[in-house]
XYZ file of C-alpha atoms in Angstrom:
567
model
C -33.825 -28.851 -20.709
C -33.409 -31.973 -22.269
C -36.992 -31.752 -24.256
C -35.740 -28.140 -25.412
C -32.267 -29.791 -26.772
C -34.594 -32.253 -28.566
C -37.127 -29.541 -29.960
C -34.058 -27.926 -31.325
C -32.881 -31.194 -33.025
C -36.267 -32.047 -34.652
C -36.429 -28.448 -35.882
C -32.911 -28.462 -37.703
C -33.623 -31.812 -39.320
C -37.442 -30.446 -40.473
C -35.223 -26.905 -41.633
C -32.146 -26.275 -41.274
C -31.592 -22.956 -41.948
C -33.369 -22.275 -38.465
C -30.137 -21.934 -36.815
C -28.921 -18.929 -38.012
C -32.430 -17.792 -38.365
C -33.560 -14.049 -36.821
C -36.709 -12.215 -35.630
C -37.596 -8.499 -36.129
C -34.991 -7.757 -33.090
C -32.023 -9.890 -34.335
C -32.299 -12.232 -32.375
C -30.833 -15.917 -32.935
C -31.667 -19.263 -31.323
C -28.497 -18.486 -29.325
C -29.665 -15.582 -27.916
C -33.081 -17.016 -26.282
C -30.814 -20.170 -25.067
C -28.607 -17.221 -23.185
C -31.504 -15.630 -21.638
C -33.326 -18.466 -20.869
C -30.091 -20.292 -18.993
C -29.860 -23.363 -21.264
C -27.072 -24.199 -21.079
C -27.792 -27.639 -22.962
C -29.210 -25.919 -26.210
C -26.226 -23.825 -26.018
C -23.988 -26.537 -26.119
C -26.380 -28.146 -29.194
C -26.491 -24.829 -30.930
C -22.684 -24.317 -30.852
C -21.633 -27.884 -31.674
C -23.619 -27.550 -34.634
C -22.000 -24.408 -35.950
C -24.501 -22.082 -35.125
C -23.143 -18.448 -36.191
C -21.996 -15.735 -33.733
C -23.300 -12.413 -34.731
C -25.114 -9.659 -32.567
C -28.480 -8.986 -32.376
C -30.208 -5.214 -33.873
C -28.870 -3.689 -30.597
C -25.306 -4.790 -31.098
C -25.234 -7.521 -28.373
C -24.722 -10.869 -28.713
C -25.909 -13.925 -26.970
C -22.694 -14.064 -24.083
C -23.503 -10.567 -23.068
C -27.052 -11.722 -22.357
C -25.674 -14.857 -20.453
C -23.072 -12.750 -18.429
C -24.822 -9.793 -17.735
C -27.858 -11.793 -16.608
C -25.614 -13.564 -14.585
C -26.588 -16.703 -15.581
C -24.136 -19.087 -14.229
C -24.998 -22.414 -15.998
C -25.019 -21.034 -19.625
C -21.641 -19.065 -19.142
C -20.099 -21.820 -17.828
C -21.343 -23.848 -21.128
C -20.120 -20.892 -23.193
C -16.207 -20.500 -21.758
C -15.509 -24.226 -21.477
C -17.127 -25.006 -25.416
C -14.203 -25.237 -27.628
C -15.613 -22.187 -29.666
C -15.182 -20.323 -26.608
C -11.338 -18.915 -28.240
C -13.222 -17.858 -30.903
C -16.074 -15.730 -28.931
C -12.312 -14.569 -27.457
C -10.953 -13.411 -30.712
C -13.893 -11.394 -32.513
C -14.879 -9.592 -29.428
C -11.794 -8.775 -28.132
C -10.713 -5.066 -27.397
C -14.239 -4.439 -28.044
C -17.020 -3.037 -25.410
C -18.572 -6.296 -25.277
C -15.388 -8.004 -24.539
C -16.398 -11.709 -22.620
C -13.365 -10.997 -20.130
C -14.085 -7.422 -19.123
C -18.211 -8.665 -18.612
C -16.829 -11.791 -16.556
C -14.608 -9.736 -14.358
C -17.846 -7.264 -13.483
C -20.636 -9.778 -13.156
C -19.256 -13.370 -12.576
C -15.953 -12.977 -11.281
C -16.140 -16.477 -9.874
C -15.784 -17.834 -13.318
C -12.893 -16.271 -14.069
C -11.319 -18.609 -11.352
C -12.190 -21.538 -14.068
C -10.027 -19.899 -17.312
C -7.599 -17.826 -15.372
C -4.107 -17.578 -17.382
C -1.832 -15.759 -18.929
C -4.390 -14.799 -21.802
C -6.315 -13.041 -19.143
C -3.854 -11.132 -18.018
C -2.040 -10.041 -20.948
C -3.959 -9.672 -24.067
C -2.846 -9.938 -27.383
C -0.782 -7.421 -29.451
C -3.283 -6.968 -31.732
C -6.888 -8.097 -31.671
C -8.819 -9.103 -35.140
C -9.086 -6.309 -36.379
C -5.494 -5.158 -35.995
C -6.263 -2.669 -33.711
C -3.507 -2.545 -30.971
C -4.605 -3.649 -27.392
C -4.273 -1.611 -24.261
C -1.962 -3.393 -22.007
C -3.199 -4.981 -18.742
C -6.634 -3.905 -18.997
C -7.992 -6.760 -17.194
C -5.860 -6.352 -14.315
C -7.046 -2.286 -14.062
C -11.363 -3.693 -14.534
C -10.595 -5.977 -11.384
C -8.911 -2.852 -9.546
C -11.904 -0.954 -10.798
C -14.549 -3.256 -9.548
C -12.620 -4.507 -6.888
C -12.102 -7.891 -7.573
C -9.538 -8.885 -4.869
C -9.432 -12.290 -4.875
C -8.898 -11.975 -8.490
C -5.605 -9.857 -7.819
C -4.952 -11.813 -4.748
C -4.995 -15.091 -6.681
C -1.194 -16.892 -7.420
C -0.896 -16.856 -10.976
C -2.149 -12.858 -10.889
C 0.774 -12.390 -8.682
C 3.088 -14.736 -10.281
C 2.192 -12.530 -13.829
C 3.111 -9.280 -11.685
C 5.968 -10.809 -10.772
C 7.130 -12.096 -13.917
C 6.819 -8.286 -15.144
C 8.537 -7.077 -12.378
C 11.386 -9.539 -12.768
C 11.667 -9.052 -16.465
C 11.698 -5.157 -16.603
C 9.833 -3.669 -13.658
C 13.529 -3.945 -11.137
C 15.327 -2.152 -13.277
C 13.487 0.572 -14.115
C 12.859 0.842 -10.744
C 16.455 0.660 -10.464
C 17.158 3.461 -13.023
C 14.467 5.975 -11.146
C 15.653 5.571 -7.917
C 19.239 5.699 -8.907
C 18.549 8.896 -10.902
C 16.412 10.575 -7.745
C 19.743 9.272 -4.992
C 21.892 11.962 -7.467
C 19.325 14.308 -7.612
C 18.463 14.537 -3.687
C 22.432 14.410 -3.062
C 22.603 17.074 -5.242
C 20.037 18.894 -3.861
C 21.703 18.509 -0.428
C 24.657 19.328 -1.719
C 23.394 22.735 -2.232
C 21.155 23.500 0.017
C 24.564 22.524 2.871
C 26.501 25.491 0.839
C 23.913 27.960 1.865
C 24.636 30.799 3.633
C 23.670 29.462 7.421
C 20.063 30.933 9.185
C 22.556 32.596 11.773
C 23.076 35.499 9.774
C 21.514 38.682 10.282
C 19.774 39.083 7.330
C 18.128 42.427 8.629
C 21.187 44.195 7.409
C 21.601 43.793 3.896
C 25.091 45.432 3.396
C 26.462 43.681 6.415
C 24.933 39.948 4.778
C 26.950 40.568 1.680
C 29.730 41.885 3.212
C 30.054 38.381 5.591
C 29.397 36.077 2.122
C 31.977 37.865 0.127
C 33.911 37.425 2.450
C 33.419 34.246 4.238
C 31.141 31.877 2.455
C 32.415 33.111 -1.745
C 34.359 30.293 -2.268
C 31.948 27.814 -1.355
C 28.693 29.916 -2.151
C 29.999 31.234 -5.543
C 32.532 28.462 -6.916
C 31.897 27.362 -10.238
C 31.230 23.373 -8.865
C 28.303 24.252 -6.993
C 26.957 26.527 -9.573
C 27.029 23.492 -12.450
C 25.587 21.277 -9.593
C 22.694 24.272 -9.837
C 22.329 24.234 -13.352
C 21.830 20.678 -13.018
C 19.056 20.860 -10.998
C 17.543 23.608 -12.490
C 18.046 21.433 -16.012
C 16.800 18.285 -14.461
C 13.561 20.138 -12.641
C 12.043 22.084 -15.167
C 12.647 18.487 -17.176
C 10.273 17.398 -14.633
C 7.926 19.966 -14.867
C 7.852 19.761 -18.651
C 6.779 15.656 -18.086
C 3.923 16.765 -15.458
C 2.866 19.335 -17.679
C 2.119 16.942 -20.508
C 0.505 14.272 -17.834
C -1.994 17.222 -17.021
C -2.530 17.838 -20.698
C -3.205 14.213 -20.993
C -4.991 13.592 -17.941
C -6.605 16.829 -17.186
C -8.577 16.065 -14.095
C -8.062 12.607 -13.285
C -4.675 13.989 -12.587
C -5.074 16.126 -9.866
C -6.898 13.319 -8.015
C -3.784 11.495 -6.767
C -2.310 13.505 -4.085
C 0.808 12.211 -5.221
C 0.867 14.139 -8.313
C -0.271 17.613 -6.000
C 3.404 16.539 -4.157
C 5.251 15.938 -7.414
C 4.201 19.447 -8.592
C 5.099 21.199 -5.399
C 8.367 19.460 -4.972
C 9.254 20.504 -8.308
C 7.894 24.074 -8.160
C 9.948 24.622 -4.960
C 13.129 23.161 -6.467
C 12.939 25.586 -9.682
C 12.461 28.282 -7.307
C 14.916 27.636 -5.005
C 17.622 27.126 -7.777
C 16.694 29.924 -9.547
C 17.126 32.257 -6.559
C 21.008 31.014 -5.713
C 21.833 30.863 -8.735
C 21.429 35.091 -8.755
C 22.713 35.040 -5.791
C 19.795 36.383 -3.210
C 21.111 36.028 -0.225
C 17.878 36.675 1.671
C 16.075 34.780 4.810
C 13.346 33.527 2.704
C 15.776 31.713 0.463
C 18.073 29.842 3.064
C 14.242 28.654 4.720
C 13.345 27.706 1.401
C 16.657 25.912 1.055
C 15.782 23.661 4.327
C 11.972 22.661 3.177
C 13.138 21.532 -0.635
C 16.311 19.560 0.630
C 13.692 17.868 3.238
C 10.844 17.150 0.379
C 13.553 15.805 -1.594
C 14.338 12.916 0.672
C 10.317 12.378 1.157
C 9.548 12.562 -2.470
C 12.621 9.588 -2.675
C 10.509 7.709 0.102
C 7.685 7.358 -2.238
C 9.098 6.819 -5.336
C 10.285 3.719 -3.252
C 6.778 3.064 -2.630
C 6.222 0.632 -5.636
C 9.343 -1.271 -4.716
C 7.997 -5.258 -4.447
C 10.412 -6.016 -1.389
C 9.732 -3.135 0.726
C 6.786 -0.864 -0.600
C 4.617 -2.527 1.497
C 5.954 -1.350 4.689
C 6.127 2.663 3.250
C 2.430 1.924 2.212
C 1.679 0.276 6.095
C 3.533 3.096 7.764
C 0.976 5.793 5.432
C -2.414 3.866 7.011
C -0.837 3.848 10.191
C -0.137 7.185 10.369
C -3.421 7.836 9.122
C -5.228 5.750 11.687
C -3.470 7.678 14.321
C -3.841 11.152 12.735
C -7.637 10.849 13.268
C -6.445 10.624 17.603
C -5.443 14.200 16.986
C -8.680 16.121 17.534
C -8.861 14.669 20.660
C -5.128 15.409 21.457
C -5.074 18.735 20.896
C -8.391 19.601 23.190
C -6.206 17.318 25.729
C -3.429 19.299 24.866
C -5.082 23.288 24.823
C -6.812 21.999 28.541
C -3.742 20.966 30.646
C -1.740 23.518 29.047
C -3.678 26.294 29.898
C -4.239 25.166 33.268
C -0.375 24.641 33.820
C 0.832 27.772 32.887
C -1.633 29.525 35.496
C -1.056 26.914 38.225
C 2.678 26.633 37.793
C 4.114 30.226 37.425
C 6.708 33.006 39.164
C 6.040 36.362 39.837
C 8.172 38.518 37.784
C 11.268 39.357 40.262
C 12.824 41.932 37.573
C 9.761 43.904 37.740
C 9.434 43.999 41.400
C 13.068 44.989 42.147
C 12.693 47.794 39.675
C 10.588 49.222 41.754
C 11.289 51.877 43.997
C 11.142 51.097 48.093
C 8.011 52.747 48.372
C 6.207 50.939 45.830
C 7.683 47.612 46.912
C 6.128 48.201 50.169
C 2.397 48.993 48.571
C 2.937 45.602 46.414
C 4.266 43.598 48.699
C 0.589 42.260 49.582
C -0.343 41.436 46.103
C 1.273 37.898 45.555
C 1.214 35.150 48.094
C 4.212 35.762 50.705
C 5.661 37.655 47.645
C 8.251 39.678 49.510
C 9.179 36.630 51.528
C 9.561 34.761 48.605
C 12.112 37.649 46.715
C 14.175 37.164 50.545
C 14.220 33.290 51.359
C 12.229 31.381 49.024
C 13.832 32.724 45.763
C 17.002 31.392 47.495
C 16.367 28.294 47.859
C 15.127 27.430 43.979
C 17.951 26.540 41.779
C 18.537 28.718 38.557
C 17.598 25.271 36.686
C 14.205 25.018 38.351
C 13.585 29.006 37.885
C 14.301 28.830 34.492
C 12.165 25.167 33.774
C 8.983 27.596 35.736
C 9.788 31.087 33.785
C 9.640 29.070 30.589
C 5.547 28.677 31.256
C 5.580 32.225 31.445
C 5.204 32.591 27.698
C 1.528 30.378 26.457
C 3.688 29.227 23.152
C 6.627 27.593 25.245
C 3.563 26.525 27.752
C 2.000 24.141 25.070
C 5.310 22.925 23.373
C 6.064 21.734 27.224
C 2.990 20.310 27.690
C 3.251 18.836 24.080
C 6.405 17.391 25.308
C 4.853 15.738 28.740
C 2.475 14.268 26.607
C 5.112 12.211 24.563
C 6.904 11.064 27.803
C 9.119 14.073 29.613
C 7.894 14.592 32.857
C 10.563 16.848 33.971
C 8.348 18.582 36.093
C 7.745 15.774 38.432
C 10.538 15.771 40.585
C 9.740 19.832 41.492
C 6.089 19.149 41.889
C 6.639 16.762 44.330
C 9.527 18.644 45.891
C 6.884 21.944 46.198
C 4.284 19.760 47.495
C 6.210 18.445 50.196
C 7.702 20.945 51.116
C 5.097 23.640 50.941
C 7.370 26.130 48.676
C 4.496 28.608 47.834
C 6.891 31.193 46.026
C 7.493 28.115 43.217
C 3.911 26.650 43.114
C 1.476 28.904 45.005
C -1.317 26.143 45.242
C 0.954 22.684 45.315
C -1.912 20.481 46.431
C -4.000 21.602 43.435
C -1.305 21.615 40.945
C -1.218 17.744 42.103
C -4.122 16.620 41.587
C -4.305 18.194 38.337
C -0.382 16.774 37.196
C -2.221 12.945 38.594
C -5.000 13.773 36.307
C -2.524 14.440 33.734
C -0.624 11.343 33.799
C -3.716 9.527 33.893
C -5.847 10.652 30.811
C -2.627 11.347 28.946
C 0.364 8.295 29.152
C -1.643 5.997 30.110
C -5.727 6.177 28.468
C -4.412 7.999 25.397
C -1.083 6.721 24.915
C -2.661 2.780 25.158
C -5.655 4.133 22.911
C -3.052 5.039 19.930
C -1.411 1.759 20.991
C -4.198 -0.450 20.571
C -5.338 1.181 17.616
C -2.256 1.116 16.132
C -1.623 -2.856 16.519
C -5.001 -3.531 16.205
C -5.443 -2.167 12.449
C -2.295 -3.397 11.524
C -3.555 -6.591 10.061
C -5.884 -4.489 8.306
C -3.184 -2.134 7.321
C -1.057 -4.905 6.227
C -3.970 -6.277 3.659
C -4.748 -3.113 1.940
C -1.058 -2.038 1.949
C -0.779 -5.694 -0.250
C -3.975 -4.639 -2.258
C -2.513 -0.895 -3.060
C 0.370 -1.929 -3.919
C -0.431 -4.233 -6.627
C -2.787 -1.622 -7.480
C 0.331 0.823 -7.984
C 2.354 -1.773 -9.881
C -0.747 -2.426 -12.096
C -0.982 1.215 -12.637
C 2.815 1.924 -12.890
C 3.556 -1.139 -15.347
C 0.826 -0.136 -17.582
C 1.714 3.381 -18.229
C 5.304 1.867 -18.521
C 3.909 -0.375 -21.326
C 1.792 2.601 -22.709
C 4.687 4.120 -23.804
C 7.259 1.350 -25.281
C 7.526 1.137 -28.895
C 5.632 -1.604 -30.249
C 8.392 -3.715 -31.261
C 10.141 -3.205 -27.424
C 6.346 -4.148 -26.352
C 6.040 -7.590 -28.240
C 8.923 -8.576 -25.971
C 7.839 -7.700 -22.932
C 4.596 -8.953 -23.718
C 3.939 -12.418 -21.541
C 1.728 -14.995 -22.864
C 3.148 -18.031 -21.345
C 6.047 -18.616 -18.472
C 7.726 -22.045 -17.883
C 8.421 -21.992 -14.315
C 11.243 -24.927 -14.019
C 12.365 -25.935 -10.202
C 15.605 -25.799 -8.911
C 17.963 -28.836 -9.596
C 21.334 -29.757 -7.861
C 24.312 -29.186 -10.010
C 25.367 -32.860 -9.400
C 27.047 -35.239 -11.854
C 24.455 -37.262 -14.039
C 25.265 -41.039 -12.144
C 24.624 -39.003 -9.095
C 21.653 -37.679 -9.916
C 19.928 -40.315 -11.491
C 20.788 -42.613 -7.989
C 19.148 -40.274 -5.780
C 16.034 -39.746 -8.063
C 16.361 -43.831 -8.059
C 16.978 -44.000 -4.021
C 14.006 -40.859 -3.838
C 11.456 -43.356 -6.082
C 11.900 -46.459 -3.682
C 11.505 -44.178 -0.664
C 8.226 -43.226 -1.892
C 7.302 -46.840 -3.011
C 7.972 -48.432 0.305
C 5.636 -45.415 2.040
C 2.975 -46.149 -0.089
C 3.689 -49.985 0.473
C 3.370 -49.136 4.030
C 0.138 -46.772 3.983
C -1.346 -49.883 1.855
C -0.121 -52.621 4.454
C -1.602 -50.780 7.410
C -5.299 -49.782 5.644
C -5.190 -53.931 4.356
C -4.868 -54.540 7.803
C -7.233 -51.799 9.099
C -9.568 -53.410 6.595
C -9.198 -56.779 8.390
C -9.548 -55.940 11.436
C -13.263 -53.821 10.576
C -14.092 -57.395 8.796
C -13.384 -59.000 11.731
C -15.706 -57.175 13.998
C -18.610 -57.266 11.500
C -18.132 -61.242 11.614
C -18.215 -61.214 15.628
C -21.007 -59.267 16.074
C -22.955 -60.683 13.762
C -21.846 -64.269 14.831
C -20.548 -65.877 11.631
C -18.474 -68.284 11.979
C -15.458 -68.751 9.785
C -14.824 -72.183 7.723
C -10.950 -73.497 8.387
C -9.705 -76.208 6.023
C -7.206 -78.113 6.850
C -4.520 -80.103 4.981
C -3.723 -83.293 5.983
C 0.109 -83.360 5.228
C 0.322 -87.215 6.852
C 2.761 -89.821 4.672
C 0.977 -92.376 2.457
C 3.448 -94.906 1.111
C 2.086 -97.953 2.469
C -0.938 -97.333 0.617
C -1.899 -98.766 -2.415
């Protein structure tokens, strides 16, 4: 490499002009240093003012060093002090050095990382206005996490977020806490599901009279109009967004919830507001006052303090979701086999029946007739109930459904039947038992420790992505904020540089200057101290040596003795 640096200096001096010099393809003396990874002639070519221009194909020698990945020449190019102005004329262009970094050599980055990075320019060379943070959207694109991860990236985020992001945050969650209480405001004045809504005449007849003042006053129709203002608002914003988007839109399921919500609001204004006083319309009443709250719950989703736990609860739920296949076949086989193990006969049927017949059916159940005389007797109108309700296969699964989250109501009368052999409650106890122990064992404890220990086990997991998506929703969320500021409102917010200054005392100045005085000595006499002991450390190595290798030491001696006699 050194030989080629030479070549290249014996060249210039022979003719000079071979610096800028090109072939039939464009290509400079740059170029071949970038392709060929010397990273010495590229240091030699740009010292001596060697032009930056592209070759025929519009490339130029740094895209050949960073898309070839070669790692010794494009760490020559970004630490030369040209390298600001490779910066500048390339810039906001497809070739841009940052954007090619961030998808090939993302380790370098690591080297020039600042606040240049992060947030480019207003305006670029050619006066063309920059997209803001479209670094920080290539690293969520190619997934450069350790490049989000790193402090000053989250320092910048945080510097937004402090100087704008919290109270526009502020503003939209403000403005949804009026709309929801709105909303529920509403949807509480609504003519209650207990109505019969079957009869028409008799439904207006009961609001005219009962529910007009509160139904029909003119407070909650303005808190209507409101919402019906503020919604089709809304919808009107989405609208464009799709315009805008088109289908990159629709791929956030976010935006799918937005739309209902807002669809279902409109509706659902619209309709009390004319006053349909219908079944449909107090339902519909319930669901939109219940999105409203949930649609609140994620706009609190980008929040810096607690988004991450709304985010974490999503992958949980997620991560437990995908236990449900196996719940419900765990679910539709105990259910099924409940309702036919645990089951009365039907006692109104068989006393309808004339004496006669009662005597022809009396064979058909297991000690059915003796069960209508004693056994009946004996069963509480609790425990008859708790065994008609798995009479009906819908009431059977939400009971099972409800054993499976932890009510085992049915215990205490399983055991009571098998003990005491009560054949008109459970005619086959002993089976019914082995099947209610097979039960609690595949269900409270194998499934229930399954969802547990997936649950804390991927919560690690869910706690790192939650931090990645969330910065990837701030990124997101700040940069259409800064999309659509004005560009004079956007200089300001604009961060090239922040002065991070620690926190001092609010002490007088003689007091302040005699702790900083009694802090310096402190941390003089330590380093006094770590010097004493490695001197003596030292020593003591030096003394060993000399042992083993058995030098003896030299002593001198001063003779001190008293010589006045003399001379």
């Amino acid at each position: 490499m050194q030989e080629n640096v030479e070549a290249c200096r014996i060249l210039l001096e022979i003719n000079p002009t071979l610096l800028n010099q090109t072939n039939y393809d464009g290509i400079t003396a740059l170029h071949i240093a970038a392709i060929r990874n010397n990273s010495r002639t590229i240091e030699y070519l740009l010292s001596n003012g060697a032009e930056i221009k592209p070759d025929h194909n519009g490339l130029y020698f740094s895209n050949y060093a960073i898309t070839r990945q070669n790692e010794a020449a494009v760490k020559e190019i970004v630490l030369h002090e040209r390298w600001p102005e490779i910066v500048e004329l390339l810039s906001n262009t497809i070739y841009c050095p940052f954007k090619e970094l961030i998808e090939y050599l993302p380790e370098i980055c690591l080297t020039l990382f600042d606040f240049s990075i992060l947030q480019p320019p207003l305006k670029n060379r050619n006066r063309q206005p920059t997209e803001p943070l479209q670094h920080l959207k290539i690293m969520i694109l190619h997934k450069r996490d350790k490049l989000l991860a790193h402090p000053l990236c989250e320092m910048f985020l945080k510097v937004k977020w402090m100087m704008y992001g919290r109270w526009i945050h502020l503003i939209i969650t403000v403005y949804y806490i009026i709309l929801n209480s709105a909303v529920t405001f509403s949807c509480l004045r609504q003519v209650p599901l207990i109505m019969d809504y079957n009869n028409n005449n008799q439904v207006d007849h009961c609001v005219q009279n009962l529910y007009s003042q509160t139904n029909e006053s003119s407070f909650n129709r303005r808190i209507l109009i409101f919402i019906l203002f503020v919604s089709l608002s809304n919808m009107f914003t989405q609208c464009l967004q799709i315009i805008s988007q088109r289908v990159k839109y629709f791929k956030h399921w976010n935006n799918h919830f937005v739309l209902i919500f807002q669809s279902l609001l409109i509706i659902n204004s619209v309709i009390s507001l004319i006053g349909n006083n219908q079944l449909y319309s107090a339902v519909l009443a319930i669901i939109v006052m219940f999105i409203a709250w949930m649609n609140l719950l994620l706009q609190m989703i980008r929040s810096q303090d607690f988004g991450i736990f709304i985010i974490m609860f999503i992958h949980v739920t997620a991560t437990v979701a995908k236990l449900l296949p196996l719940s419900l076949y765990l679910l539709i086989g105990f259910a099924t086999v409940f309702r036919q193990l645990i089951q009365l006969p039907d006692e109104e049927v068989f006393t309808s029946l004339s004496d006669n017949n009662k005597i022809q059916f009396r064979n058909c159940f297991i000690e059915y007739p003796s069960s209508l005389n004693h056994s009946m007797n004996n069963i509480t109108k609790i425990n008859r109930r708790q065994f008609n309700m798995l009479s009906d296969i819908g009431l059977t699964f939400f009971d099972t459904l409800m054993m499976m989250m932890g009510e085992y109501k049915r215990t205490k009368i399983i055991i009571q039947s098998y003990l005491e052999d009560q054949v008109s409650a459970i005619p086959y106890p002993k089976l019914t038992f082995i099947f209610y122990i097979a039960f609690i064992i595949l269900i409270p404890i194998t499934l229930i420790s399954l969802t547990i220990g997936l649950a804390v086990g991927d919560i690690d997991k869910a706690r790192r992505s939650a931090a990645q998506e969330l910065i990837y929703r701030q990124v997101y969320w700040l940069d259409s904020l800064e999309a659509n500021l004005p560009r004079w409102l956007y200089a300001k917010v604009c961060v090239q540089k922040w002065l991070l200054k620690p926190a001092r005392p609010n002490l007088p100045r003689y007091e302040r200057s005699r702790q900083e005085l009694n802090k310096t000595v402190e941390l003089l006499n330590q380093r006094l101290n770590i010097i004493y002991k490695k001197l003596e450390w030292f020593n003591y190595q030096l003394h060993q040596i000399m042992q083993k290798l058995s030098i003896q030491t030299m002593e001198t001696l001063l003779d001190t003795g008293s010589y006045d006699d003399v001379g």
